[in-house]
Amino acid sequence: MMTAHPDIAQAMRAVQEAVALVEGDPLRPGYHFRPPARWMNDPNGTFYHQGYYHVFYQHNPYVADWGPMYWGHARSRDLVHWEHLPIALWPSNEAGESSCWSGWAGLDGEGQPLAIYTSVAYRETPQGREYARPFEQWAARSDGELEVWEKHPANPVLELSRDGQPGFADEWRDPFIFREGGRTFLVIGKAGPGTPLYEARDQSLTRWDYRGLMSEISSECPNFFRLGERFVYLHSPHAAVRYLVGDFSLETLRFTPEAEGVLDPGRVDGNGFYASNVAFDDRGRCILFGWIYGFAEGQEWQGCLSLPRLLTVGHDGHPRQQPVTELTALREQEVRRGPQALSEGVTELPELAGDMLELDLTLKPGPGGRCGLVVRRSAEGERGALIAWDGESLTVAEATVPFDLQGEALRLHCFLDKSLVEVFVNGGRTCISRVLKVEEQDQGVGLLCEGRGAELVELRGWRLRGVW
Ligand code: DQQ
């Protein structure tokens, strides 16, 4: 029988003390996953196990800011309703560990739950915080319920002096495991010269052999996995998450990318989607998650998870992201509009006023100007978050990214959740997430038409229920 480390009970009490302070915050997402209170960043070790989607995440239980990292933990049967579970990982201060950074969780070769993460040790000095040793990759194991975890006696499972090549950076981090051809591999981020690839020596997944660099990329949070016939590499380069789609050779153990781009280009000006992770479920779906950050400060909470997105590869070799269909469970009564020619300016949609909405609309843009939507619009119309296309670029709440309609109509599938919006564009060719600066009372929604001739082909909209 495993017993939880006492530091976990203390950390969870700290989180509980803050719960009352965050309840009722009108800007806090109501149907996105988030911790009970305080800070979250990267989703870690997302995986599907015995009917549940498990999400671990970087969590500071003590303040709503980044700091000593624990692994928060929650599970869901339907990707909509979440159950918070006890904090899974804690820094083992007695072993000199100060922080448990990002990593992977799943089953080892014998079916036992295992997490592999980056163990960070630092000390405070008059000049500030400094690392006490190079980062190490540690493991933790759990019983079948995944509720109680213990650090693995084999730690560290990877360390620079033993398993790293000379020239790897001390701050190598964010191990991620994938399986291919009956073999189990691990990649690591921020190593310096590229992405180190290790192969498991046995079923324990605690003993690894270095197999060379599988790519030149050296970035945070590498996710590398097979998706149908292709291989996908997602990484977080201190800027918007990037994707590469290509081939991986089991002979050369090299990844050859063929298509590349930005996964969610909303990450600008200190907010957006970052540090992706994926889970494969019993239906073979690849579910993508990311950390959304940049909410208003000064609260006892910060950060949430993106909506779970179905990730596929399109015929053009680039990824497609779609909201998982389970999210339809949040819908209240449907509102329909269109087809209709749009008059110049903003056409109010009073029947959809609100701050938790799903809006799925198809527009035929006119010859000039912008068309799209305004959400969180003030009564006088002087404030509001714009989601619009101008013939060349999409703007979502001040993030502007080039977008070629390729001759199609414009389809915007938007999820507004208080001060967060996620916009899936044209069948998930891109998805743009933005945290909004909003006033509580601004609840208006409208269709935008600047210039001539934009036409609403169809709009379906719903107010959405919260899950917390
Ligand atoms: N966040 C973690 C690191 C990772 C970074 C620390 C990415 O492991 O590289 O909280 O946001």
Short mmCIF file of C-alpha atoms and ligand atoms in Angstrom, two decimals:
data_model
loop_
_atom_site.label_atom_id
_atom_site.label_comp_id
_atom_site.label_asym_id
_atom_site.label_seq_id
_atom_site.Cartn_x
_atom_site.Cartn_y
_atom_site.Cartn_z
CA MET A 1 0.00 0.00 0.00
CA MET A 2 1.40 3.37 -0.99
CA THR A 3 0.83 6.30 1.35
CA ALA A 4 0.80 9.91 0.25
CA HIS A 5 3.75 12.07 1.28
CA PRO A 6 2.74 14.52 4.07
CA ASP A 7 3.78 17.53 1.94
CA ILE A 8 0.86 16.72 -0.35
CA ALA A 9 -1.74 17.13 2.41
CA GLN A 10 -0.18 20.47 3.36
CA ALA A 11 -0.15 21.67 -0.27
CA MET A 12 -3.76 20.64 -0.76
CA ARG A 13 -4.82 22.49 2.37
CA ALA A 14 -3.17 25.59 0.95
CA VAL A 15 -5.13 25.23 -2.28
CA GLN A 16 -8.39 24.67 -0.40
CA GLU A 17 -7.86 27.82 1.64
CA ALA A 18 -7.88 29.81 -1.61
CA VAL A 19 -10.97 28.20 -3.11
CA ALA A 20 -13.44 30.55 -1.46
CA LEU A 21 -11.42 33.50 -2.78
CA VAL A 22 -11.74 32.45 -6.42
CA GLU A 23 -15.34 31.35 -6.44
CA GLY A 24 -17.64 33.69 -8.29
CA ASP A 25 -14.83 35.47 -10.13
CA PRO A 26 -16.67 36.66 -13.26
CA LEU A 27 -13.55 36.41 -15.43
CA ARG A 28 -12.58 32.87 -14.52
CA PRO A 29 -13.39 30.27 -17.20
CA GLY A 30 -16.50 28.29 -16.35
CA TYR A 31 -16.20 25.25 -18.61
CA HIS A 32 -12.47 25.02 -19.22
CA PHE A 33 -10.45 22.77 -16.95
CA ARG A 34 -8.61 24.57 -14.17
CA PRO A 35 -7.27 23.69 -10.68
CA PRO A 36 -9.42 24.37 -7.60
CA ALA A 37 -7.35 27.55 -7.05
CA ARG A 38 -3.86 29.04 -7.42
CA TRP A 39 -1.43 28.52 -10.27
CA MET A 40 -1.32 26.08 -13.17
CA ASN A 41 0.89 25.89 -16.22
CA ASP A 42 1.80 23.03 -18.57
CA PRO A 43 -0.44 19.97 -18.92
CA ASN A 44 1.76 16.99 -18.06
CA GLY A 45 1.42 13.28 -18.68
CA THR A 46 -2.04 13.48 -20.23
CA PHE A 47 -3.22 9.92 -20.81
CA TYR A 48 -6.26 7.71 -21.07
CA HIS A 49 -6.55 4.87 -18.57
CA GLN A 50 -9.41 2.57 -17.66
CA GLY A 51 -12.16 4.82 -18.95
CA TYR A 52 -10.72 8.11 -17.69
CA TYR A 53 -8.75 10.90 -19.31
CA HIS A 54 -6.08 11.85 -16.79
CA VAL A 55 -4.54 15.27 -16.78
CA PHE A 56 -1.59 16.20 -14.63
CA TYR A 57 -0.38 19.75 -14.68
CA GLN A 58 2.30 22.07 -13.36
CA HIS A 59 0.80 23.44 -10.19
CA ASN A 60 1.92 25.88 -7.52
CA PRO A 61 -0.44 25.27 -4.60
CA TYR A 62 0.83 28.17 -2.52
CA VAL A 63 0.49 31.26 -4.70
CA ALA A 64 -1.13 32.15 -8.01
CA ASP A 65 2.26 32.45 -9.64
CA TRP A 66 4.93 30.18 -11.04
CA GLY A 67 7.21 28.74 -8.33
CA PRO A 68 8.06 25.36 -6.82
CA MET A 69 6.19 22.97 -9.04
CA TYR A 70 3.93 20.16 -7.95
CA TRP A 71 1.91 17.97 -10.30
CA GLY A 72 -1.81 18.62 -9.91
CA HIS A 73 -4.07 15.82 -11.09
CA ALA A 74 -7.63 15.44 -12.37
CA ARG A 75 -9.61 12.97 -14.42
CA SER A 76 -12.63 13.00 -16.67
CA ARG A 77 -14.77 10.37 -18.33
CA ASP A 78 -16.06 12.70 -21.04
CA LEU A 79 -13.50 15.53 -21.43
CA VAL A 80 -16.19 17.95 -20.19
CA HIS A 81 -16.70 17.22 -16.49
CA TRP A 82 -13.58 16.95 -14.36
CA GLU A 83 -12.88 15.50 -10.97
CA HIS A 84 -9.95 16.90 -9.01
CA LEU A 85 -7.73 14.22 -7.50
CA PRO A 86 -5.00 14.56 -4.90
CA ILE A 87 -1.83 16.31 -5.98
CA ALA A 88 0.30 13.58 -7.52
CA LEU A 89 3.92 14.80 -7.36
CA TRP A 90 5.65 17.04 -4.89
CA PRO A 91 9.25 18.28 -4.65
CA SER A 92 11.27 15.87 -2.48
CA ASN A 93 13.03 18.56 -0.48
CA GLU A 94 14.80 15.97 1.69
CA ALA A 95 16.50 14.68 -1.48
CA GLY A 96 17.48 18.18 -2.55
CA GLU A 97 14.70 18.48 -5.12
CA SER A 98 12.97 21.88 -5.30
CA SER A 99 10.58 21.49 -8.19
CA CYS A 100 8.94 18.80 -10.35
CA TRP A 101 8.87 20.14 -13.89
CA SER A 102 7.05 18.83 -16.90
CA GLY A 103 7.05 15.29 -18.16
CA TRP A 104 5.16 12.21 -19.26
CA ALA A 105 2.85 9.73 -17.55
CA GLY A 106 1.47 6.42 -18.74
CA LEU A 107 2.02 2.73 -18.20
CA ASP A 108 5.39 1.02 -18.10
CA GLY A 109 5.96 -2.17 -20.08
CA GLU A 110 4.34 -4.20 -17.34
CA GLY A 111 1.20 -2.09 -17.14
CA GLN A 112 2.18 -0.18 -13.99
CA PRO A 113 1.50 3.60 -13.89
CA LEU A 114 4.69 5.58 -14.20
CA ALA A 115 5.56 9.26 -14.52
CA ILE A 116 8.89 10.59 -15.79
CA TYR A 117 9.56 14.24 -15.17
CA THR A 118 12.34 16.78 -14.80
CA SER A 119 13.71 17.12 -11.31
CA VAL A 120 15.04 20.59 -10.57
CA ALA A 121 17.16 21.58 -7.56
CA TYR A 122 17.93 25.17 -6.74
CA ARG A 123 19.15 27.24 -3.84
CA GLU A 124 18.50 30.82 -2.89
CA THR A 125 21.58 33.06 -2.92
CA PRO A 126 21.97 36.79 -2.28
CA GLN A 127 22.10 37.16 -6.09
CA GLY A 128 18.86 35.23 -6.51
CA ARG A 129 17.92 31.68 -7.24
CA GLU A 130 20.55 29.40 -8.77
CA TYR A 131 20.46 25.78 -9.85
CA ALA A 132 22.22 23.48 -7.41
CA ARG A 133 22.88 20.74 -9.99
CA PRO A 134 22.11 19.98 -13.64
CA PHE A 135 18.52 18.96 -14.18
CA GLU A 136 17.81 15.23 -13.88
CA GLN A 137 14.98 13.09 -15.16
CA TRP A 138 13.22 11.30 -12.34
CA ALA A 139 10.46 8.72 -12.22
CA ALA A 140 7.53 8.18 -9.88
CA ARG A 141 5.21 5.21 -9.75
CA SER A 142 1.68 4.66 -8.62
CA ASP A 143 -0.79 1.93 -7.92
CA GLY A 144 -3.61 1.15 -10.34
CA GLU A 145 -5.82 3.99 -9.07
CA LEU A 146 -3.23 6.66 -9.92
CA GLU A 147 -4.07 8.58 -6.76
CA VAL A 148 -0.98 7.98 -4.67
CA TRP A 149 2.49 8.28 -6.12
CA GLU A 150 5.95 7.52 -4.79
CA LYS A 151 9.33 8.47 -6.13
CA HIS A 152 11.08 5.60 -7.88
CA PRO A 153 14.07 4.00 -6.11
CA ALA A 154 15.95 4.03 -9.45
CA ASN A 155 16.15 7.86 -9.51
CA PRO A 156 17.62 9.63 -11.29
CA VAL A 157 16.59 7.62 -14.33
CA LEU A 158 18.56 9.94 -16.62
CA GLU A 159 21.37 12.27 -15.63
CA LEU A 160 23.75 14.30 -17.71
CA SER A 161 26.98 12.90 -16.31
CA ARG A 162 25.89 9.31 -16.99
CA ASP A 163 23.32 9.31 -19.78
CA GLY A 164 23.73 12.65 -21.52
CA GLN A 165 26.27 13.47 -24.19
CA PRO A 166 28.87 16.16 -23.58
CA GLY A 167 27.39 19.37 -24.88
CA PHE A 168 23.88 18.80 -23.64
CA ALA A 169 22.54 21.74 -21.66
CA ASP A 170 22.23 21.50 -17.87
CA GLU A 171 18.61 22.60 -18.22
CA TRP A 172 17.52 19.70 -20.48
CA ARG A 173 13.95 18.90 -19.64
CA ASP A 174 10.40 17.74 -20.37
CA PRO A 175 10.80 14.02 -21.18
CA PHE A 176 8.14 12.53 -23.44
CA ILE A 177 7.71 8.84 -24.28
CA PHE A 178 6.40 7.31 -27.50
CA ARG A 179 6.18 3.76 -28.73
CA GLU A 180 6.81 2.55 -32.26
CA GLY A 181 7.35 -0.86 -33.80
CA GLY A 182 7.19 -2.56 -30.38
CA ARG A 183 9.99 -0.31 -29.09
CA THR A 184 9.74 2.45 -26.49
CA PHE A 185 11.54 5.76 -26.96
CA LEU A 186 11.96 8.93 -24.96
CA VAL A 187 12.74 12.41 -26.25
CA ILE A 188 13.89 15.38 -24.20
CA GLY A 189 13.64 19.12 -24.76
CA LYS A 190 16.14 21.98 -24.38
CA ALA A 191 19.14 19.69 -24.54
CA GLY A 192 21.10 22.09 -26.75
CA PRO A 193 22.21 20.53 -30.02
CA GLY A 194 18.87 18.89 -30.90
CA THR A 195 16.36 16.36 -29.60
CA PRO A 196 18.03 13.43 -27.84
CA LEU A 197 16.37 10.08 -28.40
CA TYR A 198 16.66 7.31 -25.83
CA GLU A 199 15.41 3.76 -26.08
CA ALA A 200 14.09 1.76 -23.13
CA ARG A 201 16.38 -1.09 -22.19
CA ASP A 202 13.60 -3.00 -20.45
CA GLN A 203 9.96 -2.88 -19.42
CA SER A 204 10.64 -0.78 -16.31
CA LEU A 205 11.19 2.36 -18.44
CA THR A 206 13.77 3.44 -15.89
CA ARG A 207 16.84 2.28 -17.85
CA TRP A 208 17.57 3.99 -21.17
CA ASP A 209 20.14 3.84 -23.94
CA TYR A 210 21.06 6.95 -25.88
CA ARG A 211 20.38 6.56 -29.61
CA GLY A 212 21.43 9.92 -31.01
CA LEU A 213 19.63 13.10 -31.98
CA MET A 214 16.35 12.49 -33.81
CA SER A 215 15.98 16.14 -34.87
CA GLU A 216 17.84 19.46 -34.65
CA ILE A 217 15.08 21.00 -32.55
CA SER A 218 15.87 21.95 -28.97
CA SER A 219 12.75 23.39 -27.47
CA GLU A 220 10.48 23.08 -24.44
CA CYS A 221 7.84 20.37 -24.10
CA PRO A 222 8.55 18.12 -27.10
CA ASN A 223 5.62 15.84 -28.02
CA PHE A 224 6.50 13.28 -30.67
CA PHE A 225 4.01 10.64 -31.80
CA ARG A 226 2.50 8.72 -34.68
CA LEU A 227 -0.76 10.11 -36.04
CA GLY A 228 -2.20 7.74 -38.64
CA GLU A 229 0.47 7.32 -41.31
CA ARG A 230 2.45 10.38 -40.25
CA PHE A 231 4.57 11.44 -37.32
CA VAL A 232 3.95 14.71 -35.57
CA TYR A 233 6.43 16.74 -33.57
CA LEU A 234 4.96 19.54 -31.41
CA HIS A 235 7.26 21.79 -29.44
CA SER A 236 7.15 25.01 -27.45
CA PRO A 237 10.00 27.35 -28.42
CA HIS A 238 9.27 30.15 -25.89
CA ALA A 239 6.85 31.36 -28.57
CA ALA A 240 3.70 29.92 -30.12
CA VAL A 241 3.71 26.09 -30.21
CA ARG A 242 5.03 24.78 -33.54
CA TYR A 243 4.22 21.59 -35.39
CA LEU A 244 6.17 19.46 -37.82
CA VAL A 245 4.60 16.59 -39.71
CA GLY A 246 6.76 14.01 -41.41
CA ASP A 247 8.32 10.59 -41.21
CA PHE A 248 10.29 8.73 -38.60
CA SER A 249 12.62 5.93 -39.58
CA LEU A 250 13.09 3.04 -37.21
CA GLU A 251 16.34 2.25 -39.02
CA THR A 252 18.03 5.62 -38.79
CA LEU A 253 15.99 6.84 -35.80
CA ARG A 254 15.72 10.24 -37.50
CA PHE A 255 12.67 12.38 -38.01
CA THR A 256 12.25 13.94 -41.47
CA PRO A 257 9.73 16.79 -41.45
CA GLU A 258 7.71 17.59 -44.54
CA ALA A 259 5.25 20.23 -43.32
CA GLU A 260 5.71 22.81 -40.62
CA GLY A 261 3.86 25.67 -39.02
CA VAL A 262 2.36 27.26 -35.93
CA LEU A 263 -0.25 25.28 -34.06
CA ASP A 264 -2.08 28.08 -32.27
CA PRO A 265 -0.79 31.50 -33.31
CA GLY A 266 -2.70 33.37 -30.60
CA ARG A 267 0.30 33.32 -28.29
CA VAL A 268 1.49 36.91 -28.46
CA ASP A 269 1.69 39.79 -25.97
CA GLY A 270 2.00 37.52 -22.94
CA ASN A 271 -1.04 35.38 -23.43
CA GLY A 272 -2.32 32.40 -25.35
CA PHE A 273 -1.76 28.66 -25.81
CA TYR A 274 1.55 27.02 -24.84
CA ALA A 275 3.22 23.77 -23.69
CA SER A 276 1.05 21.26 -25.55
CA ASN A 277 0.45 17.66 -24.63
CA VAL A 278 -1.55 14.80 -26.11
CA ALA A 279 -3.53 11.75 -24.99
CA PHE A 280 -4.63 8.79 -27.11
CA ASP A 281 -7.95 7.29 -26.12
CA ASP A 282 -9.63 3.91 -26.58
CA ARG A 283 -11.13 5.09 -29.87
CA GLY A 284 -7.69 5.90 -31.23
CA ARG A 285 -8.34 9.64 -31.06
CA CYS A 286 -5.45 11.98 -30.41
CA ILE A 287 -6.62 14.62 -27.93
CA LEU A 288 -4.53 17.77 -27.77
CA PHE A 289 -4.30 20.01 -24.71
CA GLY A 290 -2.39 23.19 -24.01
CA TRP A 291 -1.87 25.65 -21.20
CA ILE A 292 -3.71 28.95 -21.56
CA TYR A 293 -2.11 31.78 -19.62
CA GLY A 294 -2.12 35.52 -19.28
CA PHE A 295 -5.34 36.12 -17.30
CA ALA A 296 -5.78 39.24 -15.17
CA GLU A 297 -3.40 39.25 -12.22
CA GLY A 298 -4.03 39.86 -8.56
CA GLN A 299 -6.40 36.92 -8.11
CA GLU A 300 -5.83 33.66 -6.27
CA TRP A 301 -5.91 31.76 -9.57
CA GLN A 302 -4.03 31.84 -12.83
CA GLY A 303 -4.05 29.59 -15.89
CA CYS A 304 -6.31 26.96 -17.35
CA LEU A 305 -6.26 24.22 -19.94
CA SER A 306 -7.34 24.76 -23.53
CA LEU A 307 -10.42 22.90 -24.64
CA PRO A 308 -9.58 19.32 -25.53
CA ARG A 309 -9.00 19.30 -29.29
CA LEU A 310 -9.17 16.40 -31.69
CA LEU A 311 -5.89 16.43 -33.61
CA THR A 312 -5.67 14.89 -37.08
CA VAL A 313 -3.56 15.41 -40.18
CA GLY A 314 -5.35 16.87 -43.21
CA HIS A 315 -4.90 15.90 -46.88
CA ASP A 316 -2.46 18.78 -47.26
CA GLY A 317 -0.18 17.20 -44.64
CA HIS A 318 -0.88 19.91 -42.06
CA PRO A 319 -2.71 19.35 -38.76
CA ARG A 320 -6.38 19.93 -38.15
CA GLN A 321 -7.70 20.85 -34.71
CA GLN A 322 -11.36 20.45 -33.84
CA PRO A 323 -13.19 20.80 -30.54
CA VAL A 324 -14.06 17.30 -29.30
CA THR A 325 -17.70 16.45 -29.99
CA GLU A 326 -18.31 15.77 -26.28
CA LEU A 327 -18.39 19.54 -25.77
CA THR A 328 -21.88 19.62 -27.30
CA ALA A 329 -23.06 18.47 -23.85
CA LEU A 330 -22.54 22.06 -22.66
CA ARG A 331 -25.07 23.53 -25.09
CA GLU A 332 -28.29 25.14 -24.06
CA GLN A 333 -30.98 26.01 -26.59
CA GLU A 334 -29.86 26.49 -30.17
CA VAL A 335 -30.18 29.86 -31.92
CA ARG A 336 -30.05 29.99 -35.72
CA ARG A 337 -29.61 32.86 -38.16
CA GLY A 338 -29.01 33.16 -41.88
CA PRO A 339 -28.76 33.23 -44.72
CA GLN A 340 -28.80 37.01 -44.66
CA ALA A 341 -26.92 39.91 -46.20
CA LEU A 342 -25.10 41.84 -43.50
CA SER A 343 -25.57 45.53 -43.20
CA GLU A 344 -22.56 47.75 -42.63
CA GLY A 345 -21.45 47.88 -38.99
CA VAL A 346 -22.39 45.53 -36.17
CA THR A 347 -25.58 43.48 -36.24
CA GLU A 348 -26.47 42.72 -32.63
CA LEU A 349 -27.46 39.18 -31.66
CA PRO A 350 -29.38 39.87 -28.45
CA GLU A 351 -30.61 36.28 -28.22
CA LEU A 352 -27.00 35.20 -27.75
CA ALA A 353 -25.78 37.87 -25.34
CA GLY A 354 -23.63 36.26 -22.67
CA ASP A 355 -20.14 35.33 -21.57
CA MET A 356 -20.16 31.54 -22.08
CA LEU A 357 -21.01 30.87 -25.70
CA GLU A 358 -20.41 28.62 -28.66
CA LEU A 359 -20.85 30.34 -32.03
CA ASP A 360 -20.42 28.44 -35.26
CA LEU A 361 -20.82 30.64 -38.31
CA THR A 362 -20.09 30.67 -41.99
CA LEU A 363 -19.59 33.99 -43.76
CA LYS A 364 -19.05 34.93 -47.38
CA PRO A 365 -16.79 37.95 -47.14
CA GLY A 366 -17.50 40.91 -49.41
CA PRO A 367 -14.97 42.49 -51.77
CA GLY A 368 -13.36 44.70 -49.13
CA GLY A 369 -13.24 45.48 -45.44
CA ARG A 370 -13.51 43.07 -42.55
CA CYS A 371 -16.16 40.63 -41.48
CA GLY A 372 -16.59 38.42 -38.46
CA LEU A 373 -17.81 38.74 -34.92
CA VAL A 374 -17.59 40.89 -31.85
CA VAL A 375 -17.94 39.27 -28.44
CA ARG A 376 -17.92 40.79 -24.97
CA ARG A 377 -19.31 43.93 -26.54
CA SER A 378 -20.27 46.83 -24.32
CA ALA A 379 -23.76 48.31 -24.47
CA GLU A 380 -22.51 51.39 -26.33
CA GLY A 381 -20.29 49.33 -28.58
CA GLU A 382 -17.06 51.14 -27.68
CA ARG A 383 -15.55 47.95 -26.21
CA GLY A 384 -15.51 44.39 -27.48
CA ALA A 385 -13.23 41.61 -28.68
CA LEU A 386 -12.98 41.34 -32.43
CA ILE A 387 -12.76 38.05 -34.33
CA ALA A 388 -12.49 39.04 -37.99
CA TRP A 389 -10.93 38.40 -41.40
CA ASP A 390 -9.82 41.29 -43.61
CA GLY A 391 -9.06 39.51 -46.88
CA GLU A 392 -5.56 38.50 -45.80
CA SER A 393 -5.38 38.09 -42.07
CA LEU A 394 -7.41 36.93 -39.15
CA THR A 395 -7.55 39.04 -36.05
CA VAL A 396 -8.63 37.53 -32.77
CA ALA A 397 -8.55 39.98 -29.89
CA GLU A 398 -5.48 41.88 -31.11
CA ALA A 399 -3.55 38.88 -32.40
CA THR A 400 -3.30 39.13 -36.19
CA VAL A 401 -2.17 36.19 -38.28
CA PRO A 402 -2.10 35.71 -42.05
CA PHE A 403 -4.84 33.36 -43.23
CA ASP A 404 -5.58 32.35 -46.82
CA LEU A 405 -9.20 31.27 -47.29
CA GLN A 406 -8.13 29.20 -50.32
CA GLY A 407 -11.34 30.19 -52.06
CA GLU A 408 -13.59 28.91 -49.29
CA ALA A 409 -16.14 30.76 -47.21
CA LEU A 410 -14.97 31.84 -43.76
CA ARG A 411 -16.00 29.46 -41.01
CA LEU A 412 -15.46 30.60 -37.44
CA HIS A 413 -16.21 28.16 -34.66
CA CYS A 414 -15.76 30.16 -31.46
CA PHE A 415 -15.88 29.19 -27.83
CA LEU A 416 -16.15 32.12 -25.45
CA ASP A 417 -15.58 31.33 -21.80
CA LYS A 418 -15.64 34.51 -19.72
CA SER A 419 -12.24 36.09 -20.47
CA LEU A 420 -11.02 33.42 -22.89
CA VAL A 421 -11.84 32.76 -26.50
CA GLU A 422 -10.76 29.85 -28.71
CA VAL A 423 -11.53 30.16 -32.39
CA PHE A 424 -11.33 27.13 -34.70
CA VAL A 425 -11.10 28.36 -38.27
CA ASN A 426 -12.21 26.61 -41.47
CA GLY A 427 -12.40 23.06 -40.26
CA GLY A 428 -9.55 23.46 -37.81
CA ARG A 429 -6.89 24.63 -40.29
CA THR A 430 -5.87 26.85 -37.44
CA CYS A 431 -7.08 27.55 -33.92
CA ILE A 432 -6.42 30.85 -32.19
CA SER A 433 -6.71 31.18 -28.42
CA ARG A 434 -6.70 34.53 -26.67
CA VAL A 435 -7.22 35.79 -23.18
CA LEU A 436 -9.42 38.89 -23.28
CA LYS A 437 -9.31 42.04 -21.25
CA VAL A 438 -12.98 42.45 -20.50
CA GLU A 439 -15.40 44.22 -18.22
CA GLU A 440 -17.86 42.01 -16.42
CA GLN A 441 -20.92 43.85 -17.73
CA ASP A 442 -19.91 43.59 -21.40
CA GLN A 443 -21.99 40.67 -22.64
CA GLY A 444 -23.03 41.74 -26.13
CA VAL A 445 -22.45 39.71 -29.28
CA GLY A 446 -22.65 40.97 -32.83
CA LEU A 447 -21.83 40.18 -36.43
CA LEU A 448 -19.33 42.54 -37.97
CA CYS A 449 -19.39 43.79 -41.54
CA GLU A 450 -17.13 46.59 -42.71
CA GLY A 451 -17.19 47.48 -46.37
CA ARG A 452 -19.62 45.97 -48.82
CA GLY A 453 -21.43 42.79 -49.37
CA ALA A 454 -20.54 40.30 -46.64
CA GLU A 455 -23.15 37.63 -46.27
CA LEU A 456 -23.98 35.39 -43.37
CA VAL A 457 -24.48 31.92 -44.79
CA GLU A 458 -25.41 30.34 -41.50
CA LEU A 459 -25.00 30.89 -37.80
CA ARG A 460 -25.69 28.39 -35.06
CA GLY A 461 -25.15 29.57 -31.52
CA TRP A 462 -25.60 28.33 -28.00
CA ARG A 463 -25.22 29.66 -24.52
CA LEU A 464 -23.06 27.12 -22.69
CA ARG A 465 -23.37 25.72 -19.18
CA GLY A 466 -20.45 25.91 -16.76
CA VAL A 467 -19.07 22.72 -15.25
CA TRP A 468 -17.65 23.98 -11.99
N1 DQQ B 1 7.36 24.75 -17.86
C1 DQQ B 1 7.96 23.75 -17.03
C2 DQQ B 1 9.17 23.28 -17.76
C3 DQQ B 1 8.83 23.58 -19.16
C4 DQQ B 1 8.11 24.89 -19.07
C5 DQQ B 1 8.26 24.36 -15.69
C6 DQQ B 1 7.26 25.20 -20.24
O1 DQQ B 1 9.39 21.91 -17.53
O2 DQQ B 1 9.98 23.62 -19.97
O3 DQQ B 1 7.08 24.78 -15.04
O4 DQQ B 1 6.23 26.10 -19.93
#
